[in-house]
Amino acid sequence: MPLIKQNMTDDQKLATDIQSRPLPRLLLYSKAGAIPYLDSNFVLRNDGVIFRDDEENQKEQRQLTTLFIGDLYDLHMNGVLIQFPNMSYFANANFLVTLSDPLVASYQDLKSTPAAVPLITYHGKRMFTVEQLLDIVRQTGAVAFQSLADINTPPTAGKKWTTKAATRSVAMLEEVLEKRGRAAEVKNDEGDQSTKRLKTSLEESKSLSSVWATCSGGYSARDRTTCCKAISDAHANNLLAGVVIDGFFGYHTTREVEVEGEEGGKGGHRRDVLEVVDQLTAPITKLIKEVVLPALPPALPRYLPGALLPDDMLRAVGQLGIDSLDSSIASLLTAAGVALPSPLIDLAALRLRFSRHHQSSTNEDGSSPSPASPPSPSPSSSSPTWLLDLTGEEHRRSAMAISGGCDCHTCQNGYSRAYINHLLRRHELNGSMLLQAHNHWALTVFFAHLRRLTREEKMEGLLRNSGLLEEEEKKDGISSS
């Protein structure tokens, strides 16, 4: 990591810090073994778009894809062995088994024990142990997994609660690493049945040598620091591949956003998508920036699970130093019939093209007018763009593409807003597939641009031109003059 000289300006320090981090990457969100709304035919035809992690080196890169352990519970209990990398659907993906699904709400009263933690499955709450976790990793063929931890730490959790969560998370990390080390030592020895099974899992897949430690502890700086200390010690012994900063999100009462039926018919209660997305609130931002990340090894990849909108994604990457985020927001928006603007970055103006509003009217080219300014002259305009609710009445006769400046499969093949509106109102799967293809493309290109701007040392300029640095300075009481 480059040394930061004392006489550097704040801008120079930020630019140097950004350059020292791992490049930003987007983890693919999967649900029950598939990308929501995208069937195998589409995935296989668009392999280069979906599973390649870097636009400049597509053939060698494999997208890291999340697998929620709760979705795999049935397979584990039934003794079914499914190696996901052997499926043609996931021929070019690697897998990270995670403890949380950003789109599955957690109960605030789940209680852990010293030996097991509760996770939400298809059958409701189930208790998971380290042995079960390691066995599930073996079944999936994942290259990486999140260490078992007590991540149920809602904002209402008190001091005693978060301390127990951190203590148990550290103990479970130590148990995971100890079992891996012990299994390696007895690789050539005879042992009891449980040891043999663990030994086999380690020999069959190198995934168990790739552990992402869990940083838990809720909103307690002290307890988060406890986890960070244990993670740093493990990393010093070359035992970790990354860290998951978990336990902040997922406590909404519901995550479902249903779309109204034809002519206002009741296809379900419709909620504004902005009510259910995760948010980088000031307490979370402050805790990650001032407590968690300074206590973690700087070269260790850091994944923050959560359904974050693009502005919070940019804050997480550019301001906080998070380098790994997931694509769950695409599935959440698609479920609501909402499209992301695309492209999300105006490279010429070096500015984020996104604001938290639903688009109710449009320019001829598909870009969004600003309420306080004339309509944007082109899709590459630096004016912010809006979330586009394609279930709205105003799109029933629109021949425009979702976004005039987008190169996704949907926008480039003549699928109009009216057609997608028609499909969504009738709950046709093709409507969600076309919308998901667009939303995923928008995020994929967004992260490709973030990597490019990081390499070119332009990330600080993107933050400032997008007004994100100014917001941070106001929060901190810092004058921009």
Short mmCIF file of C-alpha atoms in Angstrom, two decimals:
data_model
loop_
_atom_site.label_atom_id
_atom_site.label_comp_id
_atom_site.label_asym_id
_atom_site.label_seq_id
_atom_site.Cartn_x
_atom_site.Cartn_y
_atom_site.Cartn_z
CA MET A 1 0.00 0.00 0.00
CA PRO A 2 1.49 3.39 -0.98
CA LEU A 3 2.53 5.62 1.90
CA ILE A 4 0.48 8.77 2.31
CA LYS A 5 2.66 11.76 2.95
CA GLN A 6 1.67 14.13 5.71
CA ASN A 7 1.75 17.18 3.44
CA MET A 8 -0.79 15.76 0.94
CA THR A 9 -4.05 17.61 0.44
CA ASP A 10 -7.30 15.86 1.34
CA ASP A 11 -8.01 15.29 -2.37
CA GLN A 12 -4.56 13.75 -2.91
CA LYS A 13 -5.00 11.47 0.10
CA LEU A 14 -8.38 10.31 -1.21
CA ALA A 15 -6.98 9.64 -4.69
CA THR A 16 -4.02 7.70 -3.25
CA ASP A 17 -6.31 5.69 -0.98
CA ILE A 18 -8.61 4.79 -3.90
CA GLN A 19 -5.65 3.61 -6.00
CA SER A 20 -4.46 1.30 -3.21
CA ARG A 21 -7.74 -0.62 -3.02
CA PRO A 22 -8.75 -3.75 -4.99
CA LEU A 23 -10.68 -2.89 -8.14
CA PRO A 24 -14.47 -2.65 -7.68
CA ARG A 25 -16.38 -5.75 -8.72
CA LEU A 26 -20.01 -6.76 -8.98
CA LEU A 27 -20.97 -10.11 -7.47
CA LEU A 28 -23.81 -11.79 -9.34
CA TYR A 29 -26.88 -12.33 -7.18
CA SER A 30 -28.51 -15.73 -7.60
CA LYS A 31 -31.67 -17.16 -6.11
CA ALA A 32 -32.16 -20.90 -5.56
CA GLY A 33 -29.48 -21.72 -8.09
CA ALA A 34 -30.34 -19.28 -10.88
CA ILE A 35 -30.28 -15.59 -11.73
CA PRO A 36 -33.85 -14.38 -11.15
CA TYR A 37 -35.94 -14.03 -14.32
CA LEU A 38 -33.13 -15.16 -16.69
CA ASP A 39 -33.59 -18.62 -18.17
CA SER A 40 -30.75 -20.89 -19.29
CA ASN A 41 -31.18 -20.11 -23.00
CA PHE A 42 -30.72 -16.39 -22.41
CA VAL A 43 -27.80 -16.93 -20.05
CA LEU A 44 -25.97 -19.22 -22.45
CA ARG A 45 -26.52 -16.87 -25.40
CA ASN A 46 -25.25 -13.92 -23.39
CA ASP A 47 -22.44 -15.63 -21.51
CA GLY A 48 -19.96 -12.88 -22.27
CA VAL A 49 -22.26 -10.23 -20.81
CA ILE A 50 -23.42 -11.95 -17.65
CA PHE A 51 -20.51 -13.99 -16.37
CA ARG A 52 -17.44 -12.01 -17.43
CA ASP A 53 -16.11 -9.74 -14.76
CA ASP A 54 -13.89 -7.42 -16.78
CA GLU A 55 -14.52 -5.88 -20.18
CA GLU A 56 -10.80 -5.87 -21.05
CA ASN A 57 -10.07 -9.50 -20.18
CA GLN A 58 -13.31 -11.36 -20.76
CA LYS A 59 -11.96 -14.80 -21.62
CA GLU A 60 -9.95 -15.22 -18.43
CA GLN A 61 -12.34 -13.69 -15.91
CA ARG A 62 -15.09 -15.63 -14.13
CA GLN A 63 -17.85 -13.80 -12.31
CA LEU A 64 -18.13 -14.47 -8.60
CA THR A 65 -21.75 -15.45 -7.92
CA THR A 66 -23.46 -15.54 -4.54
CA LEU A 67 -25.28 -18.64 -3.29
CA PHE A 68 -27.41 -18.09 -0.19
CA ILE A 69 -26.98 -21.00 2.20
CA GLY A 70 -30.67 -20.86 3.11
CA ASP A 71 -31.60 -21.76 -0.47
CA LEU A 72 -29.42 -24.88 -0.23
CA TYR A 73 -30.94 -26.26 2.96
CA ASP A 74 -33.24 -28.75 1.21
CA LEU A 75 -30.37 -30.13 -0.88
CA HIS A 76 -28.28 -30.60 2.22
CA MET A 77 -31.01 -32.31 4.23
CA ASN A 78 -31.90 -34.64 1.34
CA GLY A 79 -28.28 -35.59 0.76
CA VAL A 80 -28.42 -34.39 -2.84
CA LEU A 81 -25.04 -33.58 -4.35
CA ILE A 82 -25.25 -30.70 -6.85
CA GLN A 83 -22.05 -29.25 -8.21
CA PHE A 84 -23.20 -25.89 -9.55
CA PRO A 85 -20.05 -25.27 -11.62
CA ASN A 86 -20.90 -28.43 -13.61
CA MET A 87 -24.24 -27.00 -14.72
CA SER A 88 -24.21 -25.43 -18.20
CA TYR A 89 -26.20 -22.50 -16.80
CA PHE A 90 -23.20 -21.60 -14.60
CA ALA A 91 -20.42 -22.81 -16.88
CA ASN A 92 -18.42 -19.60 -16.43
CA ALA A 93 -19.20 -18.66 -12.85
CA ASN A 94 -17.48 -19.16 -9.52
CA PHE A 95 -19.49 -19.26 -6.31
CA LEU A 96 -19.42 -17.63 -2.89
CA VAL A 97 -21.75 -19.28 -0.35
CA THR A 98 -23.21 -16.50 1.81
CA LEU A 99 -25.12 -16.31 5.09
CA SER A 100 -27.61 -13.66 3.97
CA ASP A 101 -29.82 -12.95 0.99
CA PRO A 102 -30.27 -9.19 0.48
CA LEU A 103 -33.83 -9.79 -0.74
CA VAL A 104 -34.92 -12.06 2.11
CA ALA A 105 -36.10 -10.23 5.20
CA SER A 106 -34.70 -11.42 8.51
CA TYR A 107 -36.61 -11.50 11.77
CA GLN A 108 -35.31 -9.16 14.42
CA ASP A 109 -35.74 -11.68 17.23
CA LEU A 110 -33.65 -14.57 15.89
CA LYS A 111 -31.42 -15.95 18.63
CA SER A 112 -28.11 -17.77 18.19
CA THR A 113 -26.38 -20.32 20.40
CA PRO A 114 -22.63 -20.78 20.91
CA ALA A 115 -22.70 -23.68 18.41
CA ALA A 116 -25.28 -22.62 15.82
CA VAL A 117 -26.86 -19.58 14.22
CA PRO A 118 -30.42 -19.18 12.83
CA LEU A 119 -30.84 -18.49 9.12
CA ILE A 120 -33.97 -18.08 7.02
CA THR A 121 -34.74 -20.96 4.63
CA TYR A 122 -37.70 -21.95 2.47
CA HIS A 123 -39.06 -23.77 5.53
CA GLY A 124 -38.54 -20.82 7.88
CA LYS A 125 -35.87 -20.50 10.56
CA ARG A 126 -33.26 -23.26 10.73
CA MET A 127 -30.15 -23.54 12.90
CA PHE A 128 -26.81 -23.99 11.10
CA THR A 129 -23.52 -25.28 12.49
CA VAL A 130 -19.99 -25.07 11.10
CA GLU A 131 -20.15 -28.76 10.12
CA GLN A 132 -23.31 -28.13 8.09
CA LEU A 133 -21.76 -25.12 6.41
CA LEU A 134 -18.66 -27.05 5.35
CA ASP A 135 -20.78 -29.91 4.06
CA ILE A 136 -22.97 -27.56 2.00
CA VAL A 137 -19.89 -25.94 0.51
CA ARG A 138 -18.71 -29.36 -0.59
CA GLN A 139 -22.09 -30.11 -2.18
CA THR A 140 -22.20 -26.89 -4.18
CA GLY A 141 -18.61 -26.94 -5.44
CA ALA A 142 -18.23 -23.30 -4.41
CA VAL A 143 -14.77 -21.77 -4.64
CA ALA A 144 -15.39 -19.61 -1.57
CA PHE A 145 -17.67 -19.35 1.43
CA GLN A 146 -18.55 -16.92 4.17
CA SER A 147 -17.54 -18.08 7.62
CA LEU A 148 -20.45 -18.90 9.91
CA ALA A 149 -21.34 -15.97 12.16
CA ASP A 150 -24.10 -14.35 14.18
CA ILE A 151 -25.21 -11.64 11.74
CA ASN A 152 -28.67 -10.98 13.17
CA THR A 153 -27.87 -7.61 14.71
CA PRO A 154 -30.66 -5.12 13.91
CA PRO A 155 -30.43 -1.45 14.88
CA THR A 156 -32.46 -2.26 18.00
CA ALA A 157 -29.83 -4.71 19.28
CA GLY A 158 -28.39 -3.68 22.63
CA LYS A 159 -24.85 -3.86 23.93
CA LYS A 160 -25.19 -7.36 25.37
CA TRP A 161 -26.71 -8.63 22.13
CA THR A 162 -23.99 -7.26 19.83
CA THR A 163 -21.21 -8.40 22.16
CA LYS A 164 -22.52 -11.96 22.06
CA ALA A 165 -22.83 -11.74 18.28
CA ALA A 166 -19.23 -10.62 17.87
CA THR A 167 -17.90 -13.19 20.35
CA ARG A 168 -19.73 -16.04 18.65
CA SER A 169 -18.67 -14.86 15.20
CA VAL A 170 -15.01 -14.86 16.23
CA ALA A 171 -15.35 -18.31 17.82
CA MET A 172 -17.02 -19.71 14.69
CA LEU A 173 -14.32 -18.24 12.45
CA GLU A 174 -11.71 -19.95 14.60
CA GLU A 175 -13.69 -23.20 14.41
CA VAL A 176 -13.88 -23.01 10.61
CA LEU A 177 -10.14 -22.40 10.30
CA GLU A 178 -9.32 -25.07 12.91
CA LYS A 179 -11.40 -27.73 11.15
CA ARG A 180 -9.79 -26.93 7.83
CA GLY A 181 -6.32 -27.14 9.34
CA ARG A 182 -7.09 -30.37 11.21
CA ALA A 183 -8.55 -31.98 8.09
CA ALA A 184 -5.39 -31.15 6.15
CA GLU A 185 -3.22 -32.72 8.84
CA VAL A 186 -5.12 -36.03 8.76
CA LYS A 187 -5.33 -36.16 4.98
CA ASN A 188 -3.35 -39.39 4.81
CA ASP A 189 -4.59 -40.89 8.09
CA GLU A 190 -7.53 -43.05 8.97
CA GLY A 191 -10.20 -41.30 11.02
CA ASP A 192 -13.79 -41.47 12.13
CA GLN A 193 -16.61 -40.99 9.66
CA SER A 194 -17.11 -37.26 10.32
CA THR A 195 -13.40 -36.55 9.85
CA LYS A 196 -13.35 -38.57 6.64
CA ARG A 197 -16.29 -36.59 5.25
CA LEU A 198 -14.62 -33.27 6.05
CA LYS A 199 -11.34 -34.54 4.62
CA THR A 200 -13.09 -35.56 1.39
CA SER A 201 -14.72 -32.16 1.05
CA LEU A 202 -11.34 -30.48 1.29
CA GLU A 203 -9.75 -32.81 -1.23
CA GLU A 204 -12.57 -32.64 -3.77
CA SER A 205 -12.71 -28.87 -3.94
CA LYS A 206 -10.21 -26.15 -3.27
CA SER A 207 -13.13 -23.95 -2.29
CA LEU A 208 -12.60 -24.69 1.40
CA SER A 209 -9.20 -23.00 1.21
CA SER A 210 -11.00 -19.79 0.27
CA VAL A 211 -12.72 -18.35 3.34
CA TRP A 212 -14.38 -14.96 3.53
CA ALA A 213 -14.45 -13.99 7.19
CA THR A 214 -17.57 -12.32 8.59
CA CYS A 215 -17.36 -8.97 10.33
CA SER A 216 -20.34 -8.82 12.70
CA GLY A 217 -21.18 -6.78 15.79
CA GLY A 218 -24.15 -4.69 14.72
CA TYR A 219 -23.89 -0.96 15.30
CA SER A 220 -21.34 -1.32 18.11
CA ALA A 221 -17.90 0.11 17.30
CA ARG A 222 -16.31 -1.96 20.04
CA ASP A 223 -17.81 -5.25 18.88
CA ARG A 224 -17.06 -4.58 15.21
CA THR A 225 -13.45 -3.90 16.24
CA THR A 226 -13.37 -7.26 18.05
CA CYS A 227 -14.28 -9.03 14.82
CA CYS A 228 -11.80 -6.96 12.80
CA LYS A 229 -8.98 -7.91 15.16
CA ALA A 230 -9.68 -11.63 14.72
CA ILE A 231 -9.92 -11.18 10.94
CA SER A 232 -6.60 -9.33 10.82
CA ASP A 233 -4.92 -12.09 12.85
CA ALA A 234 -6.25 -14.77 10.48
CA HIS A 235 -5.22 -12.77 7.42
CA ALA A 236 -1.70 -12.40 8.82
CA ASN A 237 -1.45 -16.20 8.62
CA ASN A 238 -2.69 -16.21 4.99
CA LEU A 239 -5.93 -17.97 5.94
CA LEU A 240 -8.48 -15.63 4.34
CA ALA A 241 -9.53 -14.60 0.84
CA GLY A 242 -11.85 -11.75 1.79
CA VAL A 243 -14.20 -10.30 4.39
CA VAL A 244 -17.98 -9.88 4.41
CA ILE A 245 -19.20 -6.85 6.36
CA ASP A 246 -22.58 -8.24 7.38
CA GLY A 247 -25.42 -7.54 9.79
CA PHE A 248 -26.44 -4.04 8.68
CA PHE A 249 -29.30 -4.75 6.27
CA GLY A 250 -32.25 -7.08 5.88
CA TYR A 251 -34.60 -6.11 8.71
CA HIS A 252 -37.53 -4.76 6.71
CA THR A 253 -40.95 -6.16 7.51
CA THR A 254 -41.32 -7.25 3.88
CA ARG A 255 -39.19 -7.28 0.74
CA GLU A 256 -41.92 -8.06 -1.80
CA VAL A 257 -42.91 -5.37 -4.28
CA GLU A 258 -45.85 -6.54 -6.35
CA VAL A 259 -47.16 -4.91 -9.51
CA GLU A 260 -50.79 -3.96 -10.12
CA GLY A 261 -52.72 -5.92 -12.69
CA GLU A 262 -54.27 -4.73 -15.95
CA GLU A 263 -56.47 -1.60 -15.70
CA GLY A 264 -55.60 -1.12 -12.05
CA GLY A 265 -56.71 -4.63 -11.15
CA LYS A 266 -55.29 -5.96 -7.91
CA GLY A 267 -52.29 -8.09 -8.74
CA GLY A 268 -51.07 -7.42 -5.21
CA HIS A 269 -50.31 -4.47 -2.98
CA ARG A 270 -47.91 -2.10 -4.72
CA ARG A 271 -45.20 -0.46 -2.66
CA ASP A 272 -42.76 2.19 -3.76
CA VAL A 273 -39.45 0.48 -4.49
CA LEU A 274 -37.62 3.19 -2.61
CA GLU A 275 -39.30 2.01 0.59
CA VAL A 276 -37.61 -1.38 0.51
CA VAL A 277 -34.11 -0.78 -0.88
CA ASP A 278 -31.22 -0.80 1.54
CA GLN A 279 -29.70 2.56 2.44
CA LEU A 280 -26.23 3.62 3.47
CA THR A 281 -27.44 5.66 6.41
CA ALA A 282 -25.17 8.05 8.29
CA PRO A 283 -24.59 5.64 11.24
CA ILE A 284 -23.63 2.79 8.89
CA THR A 285 -21.38 5.02 6.80
CA LYS A 286 -19.64 6.42 9.85
CA LEU A 287 -19.10 3.00 11.41
CA ILE A 288 -17.69 1.44 8.23
CA LYS A 289 -15.50 4.40 7.37
CA GLU A 290 -14.13 5.25 10.80
CA VAL A 291 -14.12 1.90 12.63
CA VAL A 292 -14.39 -1.16 10.42
CA LEU A 293 -12.24 -0.51 7.37
CA PRO A 294 -9.30 1.12 9.20
CA ALA A 295 -9.09 -2.03 11.34
CA LEU A 296 -9.07 -4.45 8.39
CA PRO A 297 -6.08 -5.41 6.22
CA PRO A 298 -6.18 -2.95 3.28
CA ALA A 299 -5.47 -5.58 0.61
CA LEU A 300 -8.25 -7.93 1.73
CA PRO A 301 -11.34 -7.74 -0.54
CA ARG A 302 -14.37 -6.34 1.30
CA TYR A 303 -17.92 -7.32 0.39
CA LEU A 304 -20.93 -5.39 1.69
CA PRO A 305 -24.15 -7.38 1.03
CA GLY A 306 -27.20 -5.28 0.31
CA ALA A 307 -29.71 -4.13 -2.31
CA LEU A 308 -28.11 -0.73 -2.86
CA LEU A 309 -29.02 1.80 -5.53
CA PRO A 310 -26.24 3.18 -7.78
CA ASP A 311 -25.61 6.35 -5.76
CA ASP A 312 -25.03 4.33 -2.58
CA MET A 313 -22.92 1.86 -4.57
CA LEU A 314 -20.71 4.73 -5.68
CA ARG A 315 -20.50 6.03 -2.10
CA ALA A 316 -19.56 2.57 -0.85
CA VAL A 317 -16.83 2.15 -3.45
CA GLY A 318 -15.48 5.67 -3.69
CA GLN A 319 -15.88 7.04 -0.16
CA LEU A 320 -15.85 4.02 2.10
CA GLY A 321 -13.44 1.68 0.33
CA ILE A 322 -15.84 -1.23 -0.25
CA ASP A 323 -14.71 -3.08 -3.37
CA SER A 324 -17.34 -5.84 -3.70
CA LEU A 325 -21.10 -5.32 -3.99
CA ASP A 326 -23.84 -7.57 -5.37
CA SER A 327 -26.43 -7.22 -8.11
CA SER A 328 -29.49 -7.97 -5.95
CA ILE A 329 -30.87 -4.47 -6.59
CA ALA A 330 -31.43 -5.47 -10.23
CA SER A 331 -33.77 -8.28 -9.17
CA LEU A 332 -35.57 -6.05 -6.64
CA LEU A 333 -36.20 -3.38 -9.28
CA THR A 334 -37.27 -5.95 -11.86
CA ALA A 335 -39.80 -7.40 -9.40
CA ALA A 336 -41.29 -3.91 -9.13
CA GLY A 337 -41.32 -3.32 -12.89
CA VAL A 338 -38.70 -0.58 -12.53
CA ALA A 339 -35.74 0.05 -14.85
CA LEU A 340 -32.38 1.60 -14.06
CA PRO A 341 -31.14 4.45 -16.25
CA SER A 342 -28.37 3.33 -18.59
CA PRO A 343 -25.56 4.14 -18.85
CA LEU A 344 -25.22 5.13 -15.22
CA ILE A 345 -22.04 7.16 -15.71
CA ASP A 346 -21.51 9.98 -18.18
CA LEU A 347 -17.84 9.38 -18.97
CA ALA A 348 -17.46 12.65 -20.85
CA ALA A 349 -18.78 14.77 -17.97
CA LEU A 350 -17.41 12.33 -15.38
CA ARG A 351 -20.68 12.27 -13.49
CA LEU A 352 -23.22 9.78 -12.14
CA ARG A 353 -26.47 9.81 -14.14
CA PHE A 354 -28.89 8.80 -11.41
CA SER A 355 -31.27 10.32 -8.89
CA ARG A 356 -33.89 8.77 -6.61
CA HIS A 357 -37.08 9.58 -8.43
CA HIS A 358 -39.53 7.68 -10.59
CA GLN A 359 -39.66 8.99 -14.15
CA SER A 360 -43.11 10.20 -15.11
CA SER A 361 -42.25 11.87 -18.41
CA THR A 362 -39.48 11.49 -20.92
CA ASN A 363 -37.59 13.18 -23.68
CA GLU A 364 -37.82 11.84 -27.21
CA ASP A 365 -34.49 10.05 -26.93
CA GLY A 366 -35.45 8.22 -23.72
CA SER A 367 -33.52 10.40 -21.30
CA SER A 368 -35.16 12.01 -18.28
CA PRO A 369 -35.95 15.70 -17.88
CA SER A 370 -34.94 17.46 -14.71
CA PRO A 371 -37.77 19.09 -12.76
CA ALA A 372 -35.73 22.25 -12.38
CA SER A 373 -34.10 22.38 -15.81
CA PRO A 374 -34.88 21.93 -19.52
CA PRO A 375 -35.12 18.38 -20.88
CA SER A 376 -31.80 16.59 -21.41
CA PRO A 377 -30.70 16.92 -25.04
CA SER A 378 -29.23 13.38 -25.29
CA PRO A 379 -28.77 10.14 -23.35
CA SER A 380 -25.18 11.17 -22.65
CA SER A 381 -26.27 14.34 -20.91
CA SER A 382 -24.76 14.96 -17.50
CA SER A 383 -28.21 15.75 -16.09
CA PRO A 384 -29.38 13.11 -13.60
CA THR A 385 -31.80 10.42 -14.75
CA TRP A 386 -34.61 8.69 -12.92
CA LEU A 387 -35.84 5.22 -12.10
CA LEU A 388 -38.33 4.32 -14.82
CA ASP A 389 -41.54 2.59 -13.67
CA LEU A 390 -42.51 0.59 -16.75
CA THR A 391 -45.86 -0.45 -15.27
CA GLY A 392 -47.09 3.14 -15.52
CA GLU A 393 -49.99 4.21 -17.72
CA GLU A 394 -47.78 6.71 -19.58
CA HIS A 395 -45.80 3.89 -21.19
CA ARG A 396 -48.68 1.91 -22.67
CA ARG A 397 -48.22 3.53 -26.09
CA SER A 398 -44.55 4.48 -25.95
CA ALA A 399 -42.46 3.19 -28.87
CA MET A 400 -39.22 4.27 -27.17
CA ALA A 401 -36.62 1.89 -25.83
CA ILE A 402 -36.08 1.84 -22.07
CA SER A 403 -33.06 4.08 -22.51
CA GLY A 404 -31.89 5.72 -25.70
CA GLY A 405 -28.21 5.37 -24.79
CA CYS A 406 -28.28 1.74 -23.63
CA ASP A 407 -26.57 -1.15 -25.45
CA CYS A 408 -28.35 -3.97 -23.61
CA HIS A 409 -30.13 -6.87 -25.31
CA THR A 410 -33.54 -5.34 -24.63
CA CYS A 411 -32.85 -1.82 -25.84
CA GLN A 412 -30.88 -2.89 -28.91
CA ASN A 413 -33.41 -5.41 -30.21
CA GLY A 414 -36.44 -3.20 -30.58
CA TYR A 415 -38.36 -4.04 -27.41
CA SER A 416 -40.34 -0.90 -26.65
CA ARG A 417 -41.60 0.42 -23.36
CA ALA A 418 -45.16 -0.26 -24.52
CA TYR A 419 -44.37 -3.92 -25.18
CA ILE A 420 -42.66 -4.40 -21.82
CA ASN A 421 -45.51 -2.54 -20.11
CA HIS A 422 -47.95 -4.92 -21.80
CA LEU A 423 -46.02 -8.00 -20.62
CA LEU A 424 -45.59 -6.75 -17.06
CA ARG A 425 -49.28 -5.87 -16.67
CA ARG A 426 -50.18 -9.41 -17.68
CA HIS A 427 -47.50 -10.94 -15.47
CA GLU A 428 -45.76 -12.57 -18.46
CA LEU A 429 -42.31 -13.93 -17.64
CA ASN A 430 -40.83 -12.44 -20.81
CA GLY A 431 -41.50 -8.96 -19.47
CA SER A 432 -39.43 -9.59 -16.36
CA MET A 433 -36.72 -11.30 -18.40
CA LEU A 434 -36.35 -8.33 -20.75
CA LEU A 435 -36.33 -5.89 -17.85
CA GLN A 436 -33.84 -7.97 -15.86
CA ALA A 437 -31.55 -8.15 -18.89
CA HIS A 438 -31.57 -4.36 -19.03
CA ASN A 439 -31.02 -3.84 -15.30
CA HIS A 440 -28.17 -6.35 -15.17
CA TRP A 441 -26.51 -4.76 -18.17
CA ALA A 442 -26.75 -1.32 -16.57
CA LEU A 443 -24.98 -2.58 -13.42
CA THR A 444 -22.38 -4.60 -15.37
CA VAL A 445 -21.37 -1.57 -17.43
CA PHE A 446 -21.51 0.62 -14.32
CA PHE A 447 -18.90 -1.51 -12.57
CA ALA A 448 -16.79 -1.80 -15.72
CA HIS A 449 -16.72 2.01 -15.79
CA LEU A 450 -15.87 2.16 -12.07
CA ARG A 451 -12.89 -0.15 -12.66
CA ARG A 452 -11.79 1.92 -15.64
CA LEU A 453 -12.01 5.19 -13.73
CA THR A 454 -10.14 3.66 -10.80
CA ARG A 455 -7.32 2.57 -13.11
CA GLU A 456 -7.25 6.04 -14.68
CA GLU A 457 -7.24 7.71 -11.23
CA LYS A 458 -10.49 9.57 -11.96
CA MET A 459 -12.67 8.19 -9.17
CA GLU A 460 -12.24 11.26 -6.96
CA GLY A 461 -13.38 13.44 -9.86
CA LEU A 462 -16.45 11.26 -10.39
CA LEU A 463 -17.39 11.59 -6.72
CA ARG A 464 -16.95 15.35 -6.72
CA ASN A 465 -18.76 15.97 -10.03
CA SER A 466 -21.65 13.80 -8.81
CA GLY A 467 -22.00 15.92 -5.67
CA LEU A 468 -21.17 13.04 -3.35
CA LEU A 469 -18.06 14.60 -1.86
CA GLU A 470 -19.99 17.79 -1.18
CA GLU A 471 -22.64 15.81 0.70
CA GLU A 472 -19.96 14.13 2.80
CA GLU A 473 -18.28 17.43 3.58
CA LYS A 474 -21.59 18.91 4.74
CA LYS A 475 -22.19 15.93 7.04
CA ASP A 476 -18.70 16.29 8.50
CA GLY A 477 -19.03 20.03 8.85
CA ILE A 478 -16.20 20.61 6.39
CA SER A 479 -16.23 23.67 4.19
CA SER A 480 -15.63 22.99 0.51
CA SER A 481 -14.07 26.40 0.02
#
